[in-house]
Amino acid sequence: MAINNWYKDKVFYQIWPRSFKDGNGDGMGDLYGVYEKLDYIKSLGCDGIWFSPLYPSPGVDCGYDISDYYGIAEEFGGMDAFKKVLDGAHERGMKVIMDLVVNHTSDQHEWFQKSRQRIDPYTDYYIWRPAKPNGKLPNNWDSLFEGKAWAWDDVRKEYYMHLFAIQQADLNMDNPLVREEVKNILRFWLDMGVDGFREDVITFISKPEGLPDDKFMPASKGIFMFNHGPHLHEYLEEFKRDVFDKYDAMILAEAPLVTPKKALEYIDENNNPVLDMMIQFATQEADSFMTDYIHMPFNLRKLKRTYSKWQTKLDGKGWNMLYIENHDHPRMVSRYGSDDFQKESAKMLAVSYLFQKGTPFIYQGQEIGMTNWYPSDPEMYEDVQTRWQYFNVATKKSPKKRLERLWHGSRDSARTPVQWSAEENAGFTTGKPWFYVNDNYKEINVADQETDENSVLNFYRKAISLRRELSSVRNGNYKEYGKASRHLYTYSREDGKEKILVVCSFSKKKNRKWKVPEGFDISTSELLLNNYESLDGITLKPYETRVYRWRKI
Ligand code: GLC
Ligand code: CA
């Protein structure tokens, strides 16, 4: 794991390459665009970049279906453009981590093409099962994206497992040759100079022996069987022993359904950690159940419980990865905040998590408060999961209800191009954008926000620079107040030097009364950050947020 835990002092920016910035006018975001914007990323105060997959891929799942682990897709500029970006980032003191997607490969990957023809050594690289005499599938597991987890291959005349799209075939990680392949991939990128990995659904890589049926779950069958499977820890340990121990790399693991207790089995710093941090999903579930498609009214108490649970249970043992947005969930302003109070709620949401303990991640466009996208026609959606959800799930509902379900649930809401300016195509491309630009780009864009001192963008800059200055944010104790409140989130951070108090209103109401926690005298504090020009005592305006400090020395 990373030596000296350098990642604890970083603020990461996540790039989803297709929609970040097009540098050569073909309508697709690319590394030329990233290179142009390195100073912009740095200007936010970010000093780390996580790239969603850049590898060659047929693009069925926007790059999460990899066909060559050793290359950079031509559409993104190829290897030369990547090396230029990597050097450019390093020159600016920024770390770069890659997405490592090894639960599955594209069905176009050479390994799969050979495996389906039973060409050794690839024959057992994937999870193949013969047809059953009764015509049933090998087991009853569900794919997380489309239908059941099995697809028939006409070449090999067997089923292969796909926990995601049909074209994403699950690797057989129990095969030592596959694990050697993973290690070679890791070494290749680490030797080139990348600083670590975000490991895609890594907790799914070990399937239980015999692949038994799931007898308990009514939907998402199999998930509790292949998540944290029997050999997961052992395989992660092997990757660490054979590879990571020889590099100064940071490892961040995507971990659906993980609890703090479970996370500590992998990231406890006092107990041979095999990972540095984990991406939990719980903070995404304050307005949904298990998946974004099961939408419910936003419940602040649920969010606060999760925030505080992760802050306190990991304290002194493991390190939190902090985020509110990524490429897999709709935009937060439109979910926990409000499109009607876009500016205020975007800033408040930033404060809600940026002053917690951990390493923050910011997803492209979040820093200007980009909102959800509300297309009028389901055919406009691109994402494989979204399309399945529309055409195959809840089909008895009215077309309007079905479309609204996508507005709330689809990942495409967060995948529209970054809004750089009020110019055509939001300044994302001079060509025809590969995907729709959100209609609100004239009101919400980087160029306008650069010139506005009170913009969401400049607020992010302030908040990030503050979090770097405040010793209590890096290491201090976390405490939550007013837990029962359905509208306000109040927390403090404290170390030997200072105490800070953060309040966030998640309410549209004009005059929310804030009960200042006992032991804090606002009249003796410094107000470090807030999102309204004037303050009205302890009465909070819609989505108001404030950060106060008391110095001890
Ligand atoms: C992860 C990725 C997501 C992808 C899936 C399959 O959840 O974040 O974008 O579709 O894995 O690789
Ligand atoms: Ca391009």
PDB file of N, CA and C in Angstrom, residues 78-124:
ATOM      1  N   GLY A  78      -4.454   7.764 -27.722  1.00  0.00           N
ATOM      2  CA  GLY A  78      -3.402   6.748 -27.715  1.00  0.00           C
ATOM      3  C   GLY A  78      -2.363   6.984 -26.625  1.00  0.00           C
ATOM      4  N   MET A  79      -1.347   6.116 -26.632  1.00  0.00           N
ATOM      5  CA  MET A  79      -0.360   6.103 -25.555  1.00  0.00           C
ATOM      6  C   MET A  79       0.454   7.397 -25.464  1.00  0.00           C
ATOM      7  N   ASP A  80       0.772   7.999 -26.603  1.00  0.00           N
ATOM      8  CA  ASP A  80       1.588   9.222 -26.544  1.00  0.00           C
ATOM      9  C   ASP A  80       0.860  10.321 -25.780  1.00  0.00           C
ATOM     10  N   ALA A  81      -0.419  10.460 -26.078  1.00  0.00           N
ATOM     11  CA  ALA A  81      -1.203  11.495 -25.390  1.00  0.00           C
ATOM     12  C   ALA A  81      -1.288  11.179 -23.901  1.00  0.00           C
ATOM     13  N   PHE A  82      -1.394   9.891 -23.580  1.00  0.00           N
ATOM     14  CA  PHE A  82      -1.473   9.535 -22.153  1.00  0.00           C
ATOM     15  C   PHE A  82      -0.179   9.891 -21.429  1.00  0.00           C
ATOM     16  N   LYS A  83       0.939   9.538 -22.061  1.00  0.00           N
ATOM     17  CA  LYS A  83       2.229   9.805 -21.393  1.00  0.00           C
ATOM     18  C   LYS A  83       2.440  11.302 -21.184  1.00  0.00           C
ATOM     19  N   LYS A  84       1.968  12.072 -22.125  1.00  0.00           N
ATOM     20  CA  LYS A  84       2.081  13.525 -22.000  1.00  0.00           C
ATOM     21  C   LYS A  84       1.243  14.021 -20.814  1.00  0.00           C
ATOM     22  N   VAL A  85       0.061  13.474 -20.691  1.00  0.00           N
ATOM     23  CA  VAL A  85      -0.811  13.867 -19.573  1.00  0.00           C
ATOM     24  C   VAL A  85      -0.209  13.418 -18.239  1.00  0.00           C
ATOM     25  N   LEU A  86       0.318  12.203 -18.240  1.00  0.00           N
ATOM     26  CA  LEU A  86       0.921  11.667 -17.011  1.00  0.00           C
ATOM     27  C   LEU A  86       2.089  12.553 -16.566  1.00  0.00           C
ATOM     28  N   ASP A  87       2.967  12.888 -17.518  1.00  0.00           N
ATOM     29  CA  ASP A  87       4.095  13.763 -17.176  1.00  0.00           C
ATOM     30  C   ASP A  87       3.597  15.140 -16.750  1.00  0.00           C
ATOM     31  N   GLY A  88       2.640  15.650 -17.486  1.00  0.00           N
ATOM     32  CA  GLY A  88       2.094  16.977 -17.174  1.00  0.00           C
ATOM     33  C   GLY A  88       1.500  17.019 -15.782  1.00  0.00           C
ATOM     34  N   ALA A  89       0.830  15.953 -15.402  1.00  0.00           N
ATOM     35  CA  ALA A  89       0.238  15.891 -14.067  1.00  0.00           C
ATOM     36  C   ALA A  89       1.347  15.825 -13.026  1.00  0.00           C
ATOM     37  N   HIS A  90       2.319  14.960 -13.262  1.00  0.00           N
ATOM     38  CA  HIS A  90       3.415  14.824 -12.298  1.00  0.00           C
ATOM     39  C   HIS A  90       4.200  16.132 -12.127  1.00  0.00           C
ATOM     40  N   GLU A  91       4.421  16.821 -13.244  1.00  0.00           N
ATOM     41  CA  GLU A  91       5.126  18.116 -13.144  1.00  0.00           C
ATOM     42  C   GLU A  91       4.378  19.088 -12.243  1.00  0.00           C
ATOM     43  N   ARG A  92       3.059  18.943 -12.211  1.00  0.00           N
ATOM     44  CA  ARG A  92       2.238  19.841 -11.385  1.00  0.00           C
ATOM     45  C   ARG A  92       1.991  19.286  -9.979  1.00  0.00           C
ATOM     46  N   GLY A  93       2.709  18.228  -9.650  1.00  0.00           N
ATOM     47  CA  GLY A  93       2.559  17.650  -8.312  1.00  0.00           C
ATOM     48  C   GLY A  93       1.285  16.849  -8.140  1.00  0.00           C
ATOM     49  N   MET A  94       0.721  16.408  -9.251  1.00  0.00           N
ATOM     50  CA  MET A  94      -0.520  15.646  -9.160  1.00  0.00           C
ATOM     51  C   MET A  94      -0.266  14.160  -9.383  1.00  0.00           C
ATOM     52  N   LYS A  95      -0.977  13.336  -8.608  1.00  0.00           N
ATOM     53  CA  LYS A  95      -0.887  11.891  -8.800  1.00  0.00           C
ATOM     54  C   LYS A  95      -1.954  11.457  -9.810  1.00  0.00           C
ATOM     55  N   VAL A  96      -1.710  10.312 -10.432  1.00  0.00           N
ATOM     56  CA  VAL A  96      -2.661   9.812 -11.426  1.00  0.00           C
ATOM     57  C   VAL A  96      -2.989   8.356 -11.122  1.00  0.00           C
ATOM     58  N   ILE A  97      -4.255   8.060 -10.968  1.00  0.00           N
ATOM     59  CA  ILE A  97      -4.620   6.648 -10.804  1.00  0.00           C
ATOM     60  C   ILE A  97      -5.532   6.203 -11.947  1.00  0.00           C
ATOM     61  N   MET A  98      -5.365   4.938 -12.285  1.00  0.00           N
ATOM     62  CA  MET A  98      -6.112   4.345 -13.404  1.00  0.00           C
ATOM     63  C   MET A  98      -7.243   3.490 -12.853  1.00  0.00           C
ATOM     64  N   ASP A  99      -8.240   3.256 -13.692  1.00  0.00           N
ATOM     65  CA  ASP A  99      -9.282   2.307 -13.332  1.00  0.00           C
ATOM     66  C   ASP A  99      -8.773   0.917 -13.714  1.00  0.00           C
ATOM     67  N   LEU A 100      -8.908  -0.013 -12.800  1.00  0.00           N
ATOM     68  CA  LEU A 100      -8.504  -1.385 -13.090  1.00  0.00           C
ATOM     69  C   LEU A 100      -9.781  -2.229 -13.099  1.00  0.00           C
ATOM     70  N   VAL A 101     -10.128  -2.741 -14.276  1.00  0.00           N
ATOM     71  CA  VAL A 101     -11.387  -3.477 -14.398  1.00  0.00           C
ATOM     72  C   VAL A 101     -11.052  -4.932 -14.690  1.00  0.00           C
ATOM     73  N   VAL A 102     -10.983  -5.751 -13.638  1.00  0.00           N
ATOM     74  CA  VAL A 102     -10.582  -7.138 -13.856  1.00  0.00           C
ATOM     75  C   VAL A 102     -11.599  -8.150 -13.348  1.00  0.00           C
ATOM     76  N   ASN A 103     -12.788  -7.693 -12.998  1.00  0.00           N
ATOM     77  CA  ASN A 103     -13.825  -8.686 -12.733  1.00  0.00           C
ATOM     78  C   ASN A 103     -14.254  -9.321 -14.045  1.00  0.00           C
ATOM     79  N   HIS A 104     -14.134  -8.527 -15.115  1.00  0.00           N
ATOM     80  CA  HIS A 104     -14.578  -8.991 -16.431  1.00  0.00           C
ATOM     81  C   HIS A 104     -13.752  -8.321 -17.514  1.00  0.00           C
ATOM     82  N   THR A 105     -13.809  -8.878 -18.706  1.00  0.00           N
ATOM     83  CA  THR A 105     -13.220  -8.219 -19.881  1.00  0.00           C
ATOM     84  C   THR A 105     -14.323  -8.065 -20.917  1.00  0.00           C
ATOM     85  N   SER A 106     -14.010  -7.359 -21.974  1.00  0.00           N
ATOM     86  CA  SER A 106     -14.915  -7.327 -23.123  1.00  0.00           C
ATOM     87  C   SER A 106     -14.927  -8.702 -23.781  1.00  0.00           C
ATOM     88  N   ASP A 107     -16.041  -9.065 -24.399  1.00  0.00           N
ATOM     89  CA  ASP A 107     -16.052 -10.324 -25.153  1.00  0.00           C
ATOM     90  C   ASP A 107     -15.178 -10.218 -26.413  1.00  0.00           C
ATOM     91  N   GLN A 108     -14.725  -9.003 -26.722  1.00  0.00           N
ATOM     92  CA  GLN A 108     -13.821  -8.828 -27.871  1.00  0.00           C
ATOM     93  C   GLN A 108     -12.349  -8.991 -27.463  1.00  0.00           C
ATOM     94  N   HIS A 109     -12.094  -9.132 -26.186  1.00  0.00           N
ATOM     95  CA  HIS A 109     -10.707  -9.318 -25.748  1.00  0.00           C
ATOM     96  C   HIS A 109     -10.166 -10.620 -26.330  1.00  0.00           C
ATOM     97  N   GLU A 110      -8.893 -10.605 -26.694  1.00  0.00           N
ATOM     98  CA  GLU A 110      -8.251 -11.786 -27.283  1.00  0.00           C
ATOM     99  C   GLU A 110      -8.415 -13.018 -26.379  1.00  0.00           C
ATOM    100  N   TRP A 111      -8.331 -12.812 -25.063  1.00  0.00           N
ATOM    101  CA  TRP A 111      -8.467 -13.956 -24.151  1.00  0.00           C
ATOM    102  C   TRP A 111      -9.825 -14.629 -24.346  1.00  0.00           C
ATOM    103  N   PHE A 112     -10.857 -13.816 -24.459  1.00  0.00           N
ATOM    104  CA  PHE A 112     -12.194 -14.401 -24.595  1.00  0.00           C
ATOM    105  C   PHE A 112     -12.331 -15.086 -25.951  1.00  0.00           C
ATOM    106  N   GLN A 113     -11.811 -14.440 -26.974  1.00  0.00           N
ATOM    107  CA  GLN A 113     -11.894 -15.016 -28.318  1.00  0.00           C
ATOM    108  C   GLN A 113     -11.204 -16.383 -28.365  1.00  0.00           C
ATOM    109  N   LYS A 114     -10.097 -16.513 -27.633  1.00  0.00           N
ATOM    110  CA  LYS A 114      -9.391 -17.797 -27.618  1.00  0.00           C
ATOM    111  C   LYS A 114     -10.079 -18.780 -26.685  1.00  0.00           C
ATOM    112  N   SER A 115     -10.596 -18.254 -25.600  1.00  0.00           N
ATOM    113  CA  SER A 115     -11.238 -19.119 -24.613  1.00  0.00           C
ATOM    114  C   SER A 115     -12.465 -19.803 -25.224  1.00  0.00           C
ATOM    115  N   ARG A 116     -13.201 -19.069 -26.011  1.00  0.00           N
ATOM    116  CA  ARG A 116     -14.417 -19.659 -26.592  1.00  0.00           C
ATOM    117  C   ARG A 116     -14.065 -20.754 -27.612  1.00  0.00           C
ATOM    118  N   GLN A 117     -12.820 -20.699 -28.104  1.00  0.00           N
ATOM    119  CA  GLN A 117     -12.375 -21.762 -29.023  1.00  0.00           C
ATOM    120  C   GLN A 117     -11.551 -22.828 -28.291  1.00  0.00           C
ATOM    121  N   ARG A 118     -11.536 -22.737 -26.974  1.00  0.00           N
ATOM    122  CA  ARG A 118     -10.767 -23.650 -26.134  1.00  0.00           C
ATOM    123  C   ARG A 118      -9.300 -23.709 -26.538  1.00  0.00           C
ATOM    124  N   ILE A 119      -8.730 -22.552 -26.814  1.00  0.00           N
ATOM    125  CA  ILE A 119      -7.301 -22.499 -27.139  1.00  0.00           C
ATOM    126  C   ILE A 119      -6.544 -22.234 -25.841  1.00  0.00           C
ATOM    127  N   ASP A 120      -5.648 -23.138 -25.485  1.00  0.00           N
ATOM    128  CA  ASP A 120      -4.885 -22.962 -24.250  1.00  0.00           C
ATOM    129  C   ASP A 120      -3.818 -21.898 -24.418  1.00  0.00           C
ATOM    130  N   PRO A 121      -3.427 -21.190 -23.357  1.00  0.00           N
ATOM    131  CA  PRO A 121      -3.855 -21.402 -21.964  1.00  0.00           C
ATOM    132  C   PRO A 121      -5.162 -20.690 -21.598  1.00  0.00           C
ATOM    133  N   TYR A 122      -5.926 -20.246 -22.574  1.00  0.00           N
ATOM    134  CA  TYR A 122      -7.078 -19.368 -22.271  1.00  0.00           C
ATOM    135  C   TYR A 122      -8.374 -20.118 -21.966  1.00  0.00           C
ATOM    136  N   THR A 123      -8.353 -21.449 -22.168  1.00  0.00           N
ATOM    137  CA  THR A 123      -9.589 -22.231 -22.033  1.00  0.00           C
ATOM    138  C   THR A 123     -10.350 -21.926 -20.743  1.00  0.00           C
ATOM    139  N   ASP A 124      -9.629 -21.837 -19.640  1.00  0.00           N
ATOM    140  CA  ASP A 124     -10.314 -21.617 -18.353  1.00  0.00           C
ATOM    141  C   ASP A 124     -10.145 -20.206 -17.808  1.00  0.00           C
TER     142      ASP A 124
END
